[in-house]
């Protein structure tokens, strides 16, 4: 019996040529597919880290800036809030790669000039909160030539700054200021 050519082949029989071409096609397509799956995973992980840093920074800054106490260590409150919230995303983010910095300013001009105090929060109306994450991809960590520049660019984009009004400090300044006549 003669085999039909083209789309309609005789069912139930396979040529060894077909088996060989199937193996070759699979060996060419499968590594590309696996690469794309891991690439999409890294993109999603990066976006998740970026969103988690934004949410955590906002929450931690809001919590620490609204503390009503005469003796308050805003740095400690900020770091404790970040540590508590980082437990939620511990599977995808390495908390040891997260660095925080808090400084205190009397005015916006002082904050712009980057001349804020890191220790003296008393009497300072503004708090300048900074968070930076040292991003390291799981898979593409320098394996592929030329990715070092991309990784460096991604790391620099995971740095956030936020300026908050220290509510208690602001209230104390306004209470101690005599009304103008």
GROMACS .gro file of C-alpha atoms in nm:
model
  181
    1UNK     CA    1   0.000   0.000   0.000
    2UNK     CA    2   0.134   0.336  -0.091
    3UNK     CA    3   0.158   0.624   0.160
    4UNK     CA    4  -0.021   0.946   0.093
    5UNK     CA    5   0.187   1.261   0.074
    6UNK     CA    6   0.114   1.602   0.228
    7UNK     CA    7  -0.132   1.671   0.505
    8UNK     CA    8  -0.316   1.340   0.483
    9UNK     CA    9  -0.085   1.064   0.589
   10UNK     CA   10  -0.171   0.713   0.663
   11UNK     CA   11  -0.256   0.696   1.033
   12UNK     CA   12  -0.082   0.452   1.261
   13UNK     CA   13   0.261   0.455   1.102
   14UNK     CA   14   0.549   0.695   1.157
   15UNK     CA   15   0.867   0.740   0.972
   16UNK     CA   16   1.195   0.745   1.161
   17UNK     CA   17   1.259   1.079   0.985
   18UNK     CA   18   0.954   1.224   1.159
   19UNK     CA   19   1.074   1.103   1.499
   20UNK     CA   20   1.414   1.257   1.441
   21UNK     CA   21   1.272   1.591   1.332
   22UNK     CA   22   1.044   1.594   1.635
   23UNK     CA   23   1.341   1.548   1.868
   24UNK     CA   24   1.536   1.822   1.690
   25UNK     CA   25   1.243   2.064   1.704
   26UNK     CA   26   1.189   1.990   2.072
   27UNK     CA   27   1.558   2.037   2.152
   28UNK     CA   28   1.554   2.376   1.978
   29UNK     CA   29   1.226   2.506   2.119
   30UNK     CA   30   1.236   2.375   2.478
   31UNK     CA   31   1.540   2.578   2.600
   32UNK     CA   32   1.389   2.895   2.453
   33UNK     CA   33   1.059   2.820   2.626
   34UNK     CA   34   1.232   2.758   2.962
   35UNK     CA   35   1.433   3.080   2.921
   36UNK     CA   36   1.113   3.278   2.854
   37UNK     CA   37   0.937   3.127   3.157
   38UNK     CA   38   1.224   3.225   3.387
   39UNK     CA   39   1.249   3.567   3.223
   40UNK     CA   40   0.879   3.634   3.287
   41UNK     CA   41   0.925   3.512   3.645
   42UNK     CA   42   1.213   3.760   3.699
   43UNK     CA   43   1.007   4.047   3.555
   44UNK     CA   44   0.715   3.962   3.784
   45UNK     CA   45   0.948   3.929   4.084
   46UNK     CA   46   1.106   4.267   4.009
   47UNK     CA   47   0.766   4.436   3.980
   48UNK     CA   48   0.653   4.270   4.304
   49UNK     CA   49   0.966   4.391   4.487
   50UNK     CA   50   0.912   4.744   4.356
   51UNK     CA   51   0.548   4.748   4.468
   52UNK     CA   52   0.633   4.594   4.807
   53UNK     CA   53   0.901   4.857   4.870
   54UNK     CA   54   0.658   5.137   4.780
   55UNK     CA   55   0.385   5.003   5.009
   56UNK     CA   56   0.623   4.927   5.295
   57UNK     CA   57   0.795   5.265   5.277
   58UNK     CA   58   0.463   5.448   5.277
   59UNK     CA   59   0.324   5.247   5.568
   60UNK     CA   60   0.642   5.267   5.776
   61UNK     CA   61   0.682   5.642   5.720
   62UNK     CA   62   0.316   5.706   5.803
   63UNK     CA   63   0.338   5.496   6.121
   64UNK     CA   64   0.658   5.654   6.250
   65UNK     CA   65   0.569   6.012   6.160
   66UNK     CA   66   0.237   6.005   6.343
   67UNK     CA   67   0.372   5.886   6.680
   68UNK     CA   68   0.262   6.121   6.956
   69UNK     CA   69   0.529   6.117   7.222
   70UNK     CA   70   0.783   6.356   7.365
   71UNK     CA   71   1.062   6.096   7.349
   72UNK     CA   72   1.038   5.906   7.025
   73UNK     CA   73   1.300   5.734   6.817
   74UNK     CA   74   1.160   5.768   6.467
   75UNK     CA   75   1.447   5.561   6.324
   76UNK     CA   76   1.362   5.268   6.549
   77UNK     CA   77   0.989   5.287   6.477
   78UNK     CA   78   1.060   5.307   6.103
   79UNK     CA   79   1.292   5.005   6.104
   80UNK     CA   80   1.058   4.800   6.327
   81UNK     CA   81   0.765   4.867   6.094
   82UNK     CA   82   0.970   4.763   5.793
   83UNK     CA   83   1.088   4.448   5.970
   84UNK     CA   84   0.730   4.356   6.065
   85UNK     CA   85   0.597   4.416   5.715
   86UNK     CA   86   0.888   4.242   5.543
   87UNK     CA   87   0.773   3.913   5.699
   88UNK     CA   88   0.482   3.920   5.453
   89UNK     CA   89   0.708   3.904   5.148
   90UNK     CA   90   0.995   3.700   5.287
   91UNK     CA   91   0.970   3.435   5.015
   92UNK     CA   92   1.058   3.668   4.729
   93UNK     CA   93   1.259   3.942   4.895
   94UNK     CA   94   1.575   3.905   5.100
   95UNK     CA   95   1.529   4.149   5.389
   96UNK     CA   96   1.906   4.162   5.447
   97UNK     CA   97   1.941   4.340   5.110
   98UNK     CA   98   1.710   4.620   5.226
   99UNK     CA   99   1.877   4.931   5.368
  100UNK     CA  100   1.694   5.217   5.538
  101UNK     CA  101   1.792   5.569   5.627
  102UNK     CA  102   1.601   5.842   5.811
  103UNK     CA  103   1.705   6.204   5.848
  104UNK     CA  104   1.524   6.505   5.989
  105UNK     CA  105   1.486   6.855   5.845
  106UNK     CA  106   1.346   7.187   5.957
  107UNK     CA  107   1.241   7.296   5.608
  108UNK     CA  108   1.198   7.176   5.252
  109UNK     CA  109   1.497   7.387   5.149
  110UNK     CA  110   1.712   7.198   5.397
  111UNK     CA  111   1.584   6.866   5.257
  112UNK     CA  112   1.661   6.970   4.899
  113UNK     CA  113   2.012   7.076   5.001
  114UNK     CA  114   2.055   6.735   5.169
  115UNK     CA  115   2.167   6.897   5.493
  116UNK     CA  116   1.929   6.718   5.728
  117UNK     CA  117   2.026   6.578   6.066
  118UNK     CA  118   2.040   6.201   6.109
  119UNK     CA  119   2.008   6.200   6.485
  120UNK     CA  120   1.826   6.510   6.610
  121UNK     CA  121   1.455   6.467   6.542
  122UNK     CA  122   1.331   6.700   6.814
  123UNK     CA  123   1.197   7.021   6.671
  124UNK     CA  124   1.238   6.903   6.310
  125UNK     CA  125   0.913   6.920   6.117
  126UNK     CA  126   1.012   6.699   5.823
  127UNK     CA  127   1.141   6.344   5.812
  128UNK     CA  128   1.323   6.222   5.502
  129UNK     CA  129   1.280   5.843   5.471
  130UNK     CA  130   1.491   5.641   5.227
  131UNK     CA  131   1.480   5.273   5.138
  132UNK     CA  132   1.709   5.094   4.895
  133UNK     CA  133   1.699   4.732   4.786
  134UNK     CA  134   2.003   4.555   4.641
  135UNK     CA  135   1.827   4.357   4.368
  136UNK     CA  136   1.983   4.031   4.257
  137UNK     CA  137   1.803   3.819   3.998
  138UNK     CA  138   1.770   3.448   4.069
  139UNK     CA  139   1.862   3.321   3.725
  140UNK     CA  140   2.029   3.591   3.519
  141UNK     CA  141   2.288   3.696   3.772
  142UNK     CA  142   2.573   3.769   3.529
  143UNK     CA  143   2.526   3.439   3.345
  144UNK     CA  144   2.444   3.606   3.017
  145UNK     CA  145   2.713   3.842   2.885
  146UNK     CA  146   2.604   4.206   2.887
  147UNK     CA  147   2.345   4.171   3.164
  148UNK     CA  148   2.565   4.343   3.423
  149UNK     CA  149   2.458   4.689   3.301
  150UNK     CA  150   2.093   4.587   3.308
  151UNK     CA  151   2.123   4.454   3.663
  152UNK     CA  152   2.295   4.778   3.773
  153UNK     CA  153   2.014   4.984   3.620
  154UNK     CA  154   1.751   4.768   3.792
  155UNK     CA  155   1.927   4.806   4.128
  156UNK     CA  156   1.934   5.184   4.104
  157UNK     CA  157   1.563   5.194   4.025
  158UNK     CA  158   1.479   5.016   4.352
  159UNK     CA  159   1.560   5.317   4.566
  160UNK     CA  160   1.277   5.520   4.715
  161UNK     CA  161   1.268   5.847   4.908
  162UNK     CA  162   0.975   5.998   5.091
  163UNK     CA  163   0.936   6.320   5.290
  164UNK     CA  164   0.677   6.320   5.568
  165UNK     CA  165   0.562   6.584   5.813
  166UNK     CA  166   0.636   6.471   6.168
  167UNK     CA  167   0.290   6.534   6.317
  168UNK     CA  168   0.392   6.550   6.682
  169UNK     CA  169   0.692   6.774   6.612
  170UNK     CA  170   0.482   7.007   6.397
  171UNK     CA  171   0.216   7.035   6.668
  172UNK     CA  172   0.481   7.113   6.932
  173UNK     CA  173   0.633   7.389   6.718
  174UNK     CA  174   0.293   7.549   6.656
  175UNK     CA  175   0.201   7.526   7.028
  176UNK     CA  176   0.524   7.702   7.127
  177UNK     CA  177   0.498   7.976   6.862
  178UNK     CA  178   0.329   8.290   6.990
  179UNK     CA  179   0.048   8.421   6.771
  180UNK     CA  180   0.146   8.708   6.547
  181UNK     CA  181  -0.029   9.040   6.611
   0.00000   0.00000   0.00000
